[in-house]
Amino acid sequence: MKKVLVVAPHADDETLGCGGTILKFISLGYEVHWLLVTGMSIQSGFSPSQIEKRDCEIKDVAKAYGFTGVHQLMLPPARLETLPMGDIIGPISKIVSDVKPEQVFSVYRNDAHSDHEIVFDAVMSATKSFRYPFVKRVCAYETISETDFGMKPEDGGFRPNVYVDIDGFLTKKLDILEIFESEVHKFPFPRSRKALESLAYVRGSQCNAEAAEAFMLIKEIL
């Protein structure tokens, strides 16, 4: 059975970037694992009620997708730059070693959120071919509200070269997104149902599909 690991710096990144792809893979019989790098905690400044609500959202989202496994590292959100890089690479590498995925999906390095850059770099270290030969494909996904606001002058921008047709899975992706109540707002807020639906149609038009998700291929071994 083929295995896929989807790495999300924060809960909701996986749905924004590749929710339809996750659903499609699972429908095709793939084992899909969800790796959440950061998590809410008292130490990170979150209240017990916020933590409880997010825990419930994560459980509901995991059930809605039907993930084979959910792995939470509980590193501090928006504070990854305060940690030694080894403290981030090590736990991610352990999950990669345990799951042994053939495909890994990560966030795009030049997103506006600093956590995304750090997680991307850690995932690249945790998928080196000479240490993890079972990883045959690594892709970066776009995260609306982060990728489109990553306006670094030296960055050429997110230029997709891989598309996944998600026709038949878009509605469920959008339904799952709305489980994250505190992260989703009304359009024109970028993390909205209308914005995600519109992006899916644009990506679909680029690959002759009704709706699609787009990725940048980082590495592929045939």
mmCIF file of C-alpha atoms in Angstrom:
data_model
loop_
_atom_site.group_PDB
_atom_site.id
_atom_site.type_symbol
_atom_site.label_atom_id
_atom_site.label_comp_id
_atom_site.label_asym_id
_atom_site.label_seq_id
_atom_site.Cartn_x
_atom_site.Cartn_y
_atom_site.Cartn_z
ATOM 1 C CA MET A 1 0.000 0.000 0.000
ATOM 2 C CA LYS A 2 1.393 3.393 -0.984
ATOM 3 C CA LYS A 3 2.122 5.803 1.847
ATOM 4 C CA VAL A 4 1.896 9.596 1.862
ATOM 5 C CA LEU A 5 3.014 12.032 4.559
ATOM 6 C CA VAL A 6 1.461 15.505 4.634
ATOM 7 C CA VAL A 7 3.423 17.938 6.801
ATOM 8 C CA ALA A 8 1.553 20.940 8.209
ATOM 9 C CA PRO A 9 3.223 23.625 10.334
ATOM 10 C CA HIS A 10 -0.232 24.504 11.733
ATOM 11 C CA ALA A 11 -3.571 22.719 11.757
ATOM 12 C CA ASP A 12 -5.467 23.871 8.647
ATOM 13 C CA ASP A 13 -2.408 24.215 6.358
ATOM 14 C CA GLU A 14 -2.963 20.672 5.075
ATOM 15 C CA THR A 15 -6.581 21.429 4.181
ATOM 16 C CA LEU A 16 -5.833 24.769 2.563
ATOM 17 C CA GLY A 17 -3.016 23.345 0.459
ATOM 18 C CA CYS A 18 -3.933 19.778 -0.349
ATOM 19 C CA GLY A 19 -7.231 18.796 1.248
ATOM 20 C CA GLY A 20 -8.672 17.549 -2.029
ATOM 21 C CA THR A 21 -5.522 15.611 -2.829
ATOM 22 C CA ILE A 22 -5.629 13.949 0.589
ATOM 23 C CA LEU A 23 -9.227 12.876 0.016
ATOM 24 C CA LYS A 24 -8.400 11.588 -3.465
ATOM 25 C CA PHE A 25 -5.398 9.580 -2.262
ATOM 26 C CA ILE A 26 -7.403 8.012 0.551
ATOM 27 C CA SER A 27 -10.211 7.118 -1.886
ATOM 28 C CA LEU A 28 -7.606 5.332 -4.024
ATOM 29 C CA GLY A 29 -6.462 3.227 -1.064
ATOM 30 C CA TYR A 30 -3.337 5.142 -0.059
ATOM 31 C CA GLU A 31 -2.220 5.337 3.559
ATOM 32 C CA VAL A 32 -2.102 9.059 4.347
ATOM 33 C CA HIS A 33 -0.430 10.361 7.495
ATOM 34 C CA TRP A 34 -0.869 13.869 8.916
ATOM 35 C CA LEU A 35 2.135 15.424 10.647
ATOM 36 C CA LEU A 36 1.311 18.530 12.694
ATOM 37 C CA VAL A 37 4.506 20.339 13.641
ATOM 38 C CA THR A 38 3.171 22.955 16.066
ATOM 39 C CA GLY A 39 0.422 22.822 18.648
ATOM 40 C CA MET A 40 -1.354 25.027 21.145
ATOM 41 C CA SER A 41 -0.204 24.889 24.757
ATOM 42 C CA ILE A 42 -0.362 26.944 27.930
ATOM 43 C CA GLN A 43 3.377 27.580 27.564
ATOM 44 C CA SER A 44 2.771 29.040 24.101
ATOM 45 C CA GLY A 45 0.247 31.529 25.459
ATOM 46 C CA PHE A 46 -3.045 29.790 24.684
ATOM 47 C CA SER A 47 -5.944 29.441 27.098
ATOM 48 C CA PRO A 48 -7.343 26.076 28.194
ATOM 49 C CA SER A 49 -10.534 26.766 26.231
ATOM 50 C CA GLN A 50 -8.566 27.518 23.048
ATOM 51 C CA ILE A 51 -6.535 24.343 23.480
ATOM 52 C CA GLU A 52 -9.620 22.220 24.096
ATOM 53 C CA LYS A 53 -11.384 23.667 21.050
ATOM 54 C CA ARG A 54 -8.390 23.083 18.778
ATOM 55 C CA ASP A 55 -7.982 19.509 20.062
ATOM 56 C CA CYS A 56 -11.622 18.843 19.155
ATOM 57 C CA GLU A 57 -11.145 20.390 15.718
ATOM 58 C CA ILE A 58 -8.092 18.229 15.035
ATOM 59 C CA LYS A 59 -9.970 15.080 16.064
ATOM 60 C CA ASP A 60 -12.949 16.003 13.885
ATOM 61 C CA VAL A 61 -10.742 16.821 10.908
ATOM 62 C CA ALA A 62 -8.762 13.596 11.271
ATOM 63 C CA LYS A 63 -11.994 11.611 11.358
ATOM 64 C CA ALA A 64 -13.410 13.472 8.341
ATOM 65 C CA TYR A 65 -10.347 12.662 6.262
ATOM 66 C CA GLY A 66 -9.800 9.149 7.582
ATOM 67 C CA PHE A 67 -6.063 9.511 8.102
ATOM 68 C CA THR A 68 -4.061 6.367 8.763
ATOM 69 C CA GLY A 69 -2.101 8.240 11.408
ATOM 70 C CA VAL A 70 -1.959 11.654 13.074
ATOM 71 C CA HIS A 71 1.400 12.744 14.474
ATOM 72 C CA GLN A 72 1.635 15.862 16.648
ATOM 73 C CA LEU A 73 5.022 17.302 17.610
ATOM 74 C CA MET A 74 3.500 20.140 19.702
ATOM 75 C CA LEU A 75 6.297 22.614 18.968
ATOM 76 C CA PRO A 76 5.467 26.272 19.774
ATOM 77 C CA PRO A 77 3.625 28.062 16.932
ATOM 78 C CA ALA A 78 5.176 31.295 15.605
ATOM 79 C CA ARG A 79 8.252 30.560 17.723
ATOM 80 C CA LEU A 80 10.064 27.892 15.746
ATOM 81 C CA GLU A 81 12.932 30.318 15.096
ATOM 82 C CA THR A 82 13.684 30.239 18.846
ATOM 83 C CA LEU A 83 14.484 26.506 18.712
ATOM 84 C CA PRO A 84 17.715 24.860 17.588
ATOM 85 C CA MET A 85 17.154 23.499 14.088
ATOM 86 C CA GLY A 86 18.071 20.027 15.291
ATOM 87 C CA ASP A 87 15.116 20.087 17.692
ATOM 88 C CA ILE A 88 12.823 20.454 14.682
ATOM 89 C CA ILE A 89 14.580 18.198 12.188
ATOM 90 C CA GLY A 90 14.967 15.345 14.697
ATOM 91 C CA PRO A 91 11.259 14.772 15.477
ATOM 92 C CA ILE A 92 10.262 15.176 11.819
ATOM 93 C CA SER A 93 12.952 12.701 10.770
ATOM 94 C CA LYS A 94 11.668 10.187 13.305
ATOM 95 C CA ILE A 95 8.155 10.345 11.850
ATOM 96 C CA VAL A 96 9.542 10.001 8.326
ATOM 97 C CA SER A 97 11.562 6.974 9.432
ATOM 98 C CA ASP A 98 8.577 5.392 11.190
ATOM 99 C CA VAL A 99 6.019 6.017 8.424
ATOM 100 C CA LYS A 100 8.357 5.424 5.456
ATOM 101 C CA PRO A 101 6.283 7.455 2.991
ATOM 102 C CA GLU A 102 6.828 7.285 -0.736
ATOM 103 C CA GLN A 103 5.492 10.817 -1.149
ATOM 104 C CA VAL A 104 5.916 13.827 1.142
ATOM 105 C CA PHE A 105 3.977 17.087 0.893
ATOM 106 C CA SER A 106 5.300 20.204 2.614
ATOM 107 C CA VAL A 107 4.563 23.915 2.678
ATOM 108 C CA TYR A 108 6.303 26.299 0.283
ATOM 109 C CA ARG A 109 9.536 27.777 1.642
ATOM 110 C CA ASN A 110 8.868 31.424 0.776
ATOM 111 C CA ASP A 111 5.467 31.727 2.450
ATOM 112 C CA ALA A 112 4.929 34.817 4.601
ATOM 113 C CA HIS A 113 4.867 32.856 7.882
ATOM 114 C CA SER A 114 8.330 32.169 9.300
ATOM 115 C CA ASP A 115 7.195 28.749 10.576
ATOM 116 C CA HIS A 116 6.644 27.658 6.973
ATOM 117 C CA GLU A 117 10.205 28.475 5.928
ATOM 118 C CA ILE A 118 11.625 26.598 8.902
ATOM 119 C CA VAL A 119 9.388 23.557 8.394
ATOM 120 C CA PHE A 120 10.272 23.403 4.698
ATOM 121 C CA ASP A 121 13.995 23.385 5.509
ATOM 122 C CA ALA A 122 13.483 20.715 8.167
ATOM 123 C CA VAL A 123 11.495 18.522 5.761
ATOM 124 C CA MET A 124 14.261 18.807 3.158
ATOM 125 C CA SER A 125 16.742 17.560 5.741
ATOM 126 C CA ALA A 126 14.358 14.766 6.739
ATOM 127 C CA THR A 127 13.945 13.491 3.167
ATOM 128 C CA LYS A 128 17.568 13.208 2.037
ATOM 129 C CA SER A 129 17.745 10.342 -0.437
ATOM 130 C CA PHE A 130 20.818 8.681 1.077
ATOM 131 C CA ARG A 131 19.150 8.481 4.491
ATOM 132 C CA TYR A 132 15.514 7.995 3.462
ATOM 133 C CA PRO A 133 15.658 6.074 0.155
ATOM 134 C CA PHE A 134 11.966 5.130 0.349
ATOM 135 C CA VAL A 135 10.975 8.800 -0.262
ATOM 136 C CA LYS A 136 10.537 9.022 -4.022
ATOM 137 C CA ARG A 137 8.664 12.300 -4.386
ATOM 138 C CA VAL A 138 8.582 15.595 -2.497
ATOM 139 C CA CYS A 139 6.139 18.392 -3.380
ATOM 140 C CA ALA A 140 5.398 21.820 -1.928
ATOM 141 C CA TYR A 141 1.805 22.981 -1.640
ATOM 142 C CA GLU A 142 0.424 26.518 -1.638
ATOM 143 C CA THR A 143 -1.285 27.933 1.443
ATOM 144 C CA ILE A 144 -3.662 30.756 0.637
ATOM 145 C CA SER A 145 -3.068 33.735 2.995
ATOM 146 C CA GLU A 146 0.608 32.736 3.331
ATOM 147 C CA THR A 147 1.954 31.761 -0.104
ATOM 148 C CA ASP A 148 0.278 34.687 -1.846
ATOM 149 C CA PHE A 149 1.607 37.131 0.765
ATOM 150 C CA GLY A 150 5.190 35.863 0.656
ATOM 151 C CA MET A 151 6.442 38.925 -1.197
ATOM 152 C CA LYS A 152 10.195 38.441 -0.873
ATOM 153 C CA PRO A 153 11.880 40.393 -3.690
ATOM 154 C CA GLU A 154 14.325 37.574 -4.393
ATOM 155 C CA ASP A 155 11.585 34.948 -4.695
ATOM 156 C CA GLY A 156 10.234 34.055 -8.118
ATOM 157 C CA GLY A 157 6.900 33.116 -6.578
ATOM 158 C CA PHE A 158 4.971 29.868 -6.349
ATOM 159 C CA ARG A 159 5.149 28.346 -9.836
ATOM 160 C CA PRO A 160 3.206 25.078 -9.909
ATOM 161 C CA ASN A 161 4.289 22.252 -12.183
ATOM 162 C CA VAL A 162 2.184 19.449 -10.698
ATOM 163 C CA TYR A 163 -1.613 19.437 -10.580
ATOM 164 C CA VAL A 164 -4.079 17.054 -8.955
ATOM 165 C CA ASP A 165 -7.619 16.900 -10.319
ATOM 166 C CA ILE A 166 -9.886 17.162 -7.265
ATOM 167 C CA ASP A 167 -13.231 17.218 -9.049
ATOM 168 C CA GLY A 168 -15.592 15.312 -6.770
ATOM 169 C CA PHE A 169 -13.560 16.140 -3.655
ATOM 170 C CA LEU A 170 -13.752 19.942 -3.531
ATOM 171 C CA THR A 171 -17.014 20.216 -1.592
ATOM 172 C CA LYS A 172 -15.798 17.890 1.153
ATOM 173 C CA LYS A 173 -12.483 19.774 1.342
ATOM 174 C CA LEU A 174 -14.402 23.013 1.903
ATOM 175 C CA ASP A 175 -16.641 21.351 4.503
ATOM 176 C CA ILE A 176 -13.555 20.138 6.385
ATOM 177 C CA LEU A 177 -12.009 23.605 6.227
ATOM 178 C CA GLU A 178 -15.032 25.002 8.059
ATOM 179 C CA ILE A 179 -14.335 22.700 11.017
ATOM 180 C CA PHE A 180 -11.520 25.141 11.849
ATOM 181 C CA GLU A 181 -13.999 27.781 13.021
ATOM 182 C CA SER A 182 -11.438 30.227 14.390
ATOM 183 C CA GLU A 183 -9.388 30.174 11.176
ATOM 184 C CA VAL A 184 -12.173 30.647 8.620
ATOM 185 C CA HIS A 185 -14.024 33.903 7.946
ATOM 186 C CA LYS A 186 -16.274 35.413 5.303
ATOM 187 C CA PHE A 187 -14.953 36.442 1.895
ATOM 188 C CA PRO A 188 -12.858 38.459 1.004
ATOM 189 C CA PHE A 189 -10.865 36.949 3.885
ATOM 190 C CA PRO A 190 -8.457 34.544 2.126
ATOM 191 C CA ARG A 191 -9.203 31.567 4.374
ATOM 192 C CA SER A 192 -12.826 31.470 3.282
ATOM 193 C CA ARG A 193 -14.910 28.939 1.431
ATOM 194 C CA LYS A 194 -15.354 31.235 -1.564
ATOM 195 C CA ALA A 195 -11.631 32.015 -1.862
ATOM 196 C CA LEU A 196 -10.617 28.336 -1.693
ATOM 197 C CA GLU A 197 -13.291 27.336 -4.171
ATOM 198 C CA SER A 198 -12.189 30.093 -6.568
ATOM 199 C CA LEU A 199 -8.537 29.040 -6.325
ATOM 200 C CA ALA A 200 -9.495 25.437 -7.089
ATOM 201 C CA TYR A 201 -11.316 26.548 -10.239
ATOM 202 C CA VAL A 202 -8.361 28.677 -11.360
ATOM 203 C CA ARG A 203 -5.960 25.766 -10.844
ATOM 204 C CA GLY A 204 -8.430 23.533 -12.651
ATOM 205 C CA SER A 205 -8.460 25.853 -15.659
ATOM 206 C CA GLN A 206 -4.664 25.576 -15.796
ATOM 207 C CA CYS A 207 -4.733 21.791 -16.175
ATOM 208 C CA ASN A 208 -8.024 21.191 -18.013
ATOM 209 C CA ALA A 209 -9.914 20.011 -14.935
ATOM 210 C CA GLU A 210 -13.072 21.213 -13.227
ATOM 211 C CA ALA A 211 -11.135 21.826 -10.001
ATOM 212 C CA ALA A 212 -7.545 21.164 -8.998
ATOM 213 C CA GLU A 213 -4.807 21.710 -6.443
ATOM 214 C CA ALA A 214 -1.356 22.868 -7.524
ATOM 215 C CA PHE A 215 2.108 21.909 -6.305
ATOM 216 C CA MET A 216 5.753 22.567 -6.999
ATOM 217 C CA LEU A 217 7.748 19.399 -7.558
ATOM 218 C CA ILE A 218 10.868 19.589 -5.398
ATOM 219 C CA LYS A 219 12.276 16.125 -6.045
ATOM 220 C CA GLU A 220 11.251 12.954 -7.827
ATOM 221 C CA ILE A 221 13.124 9.692 -8.155
ATOM 222 C CA LEU A 222 11.898 7.349 -10.884
#
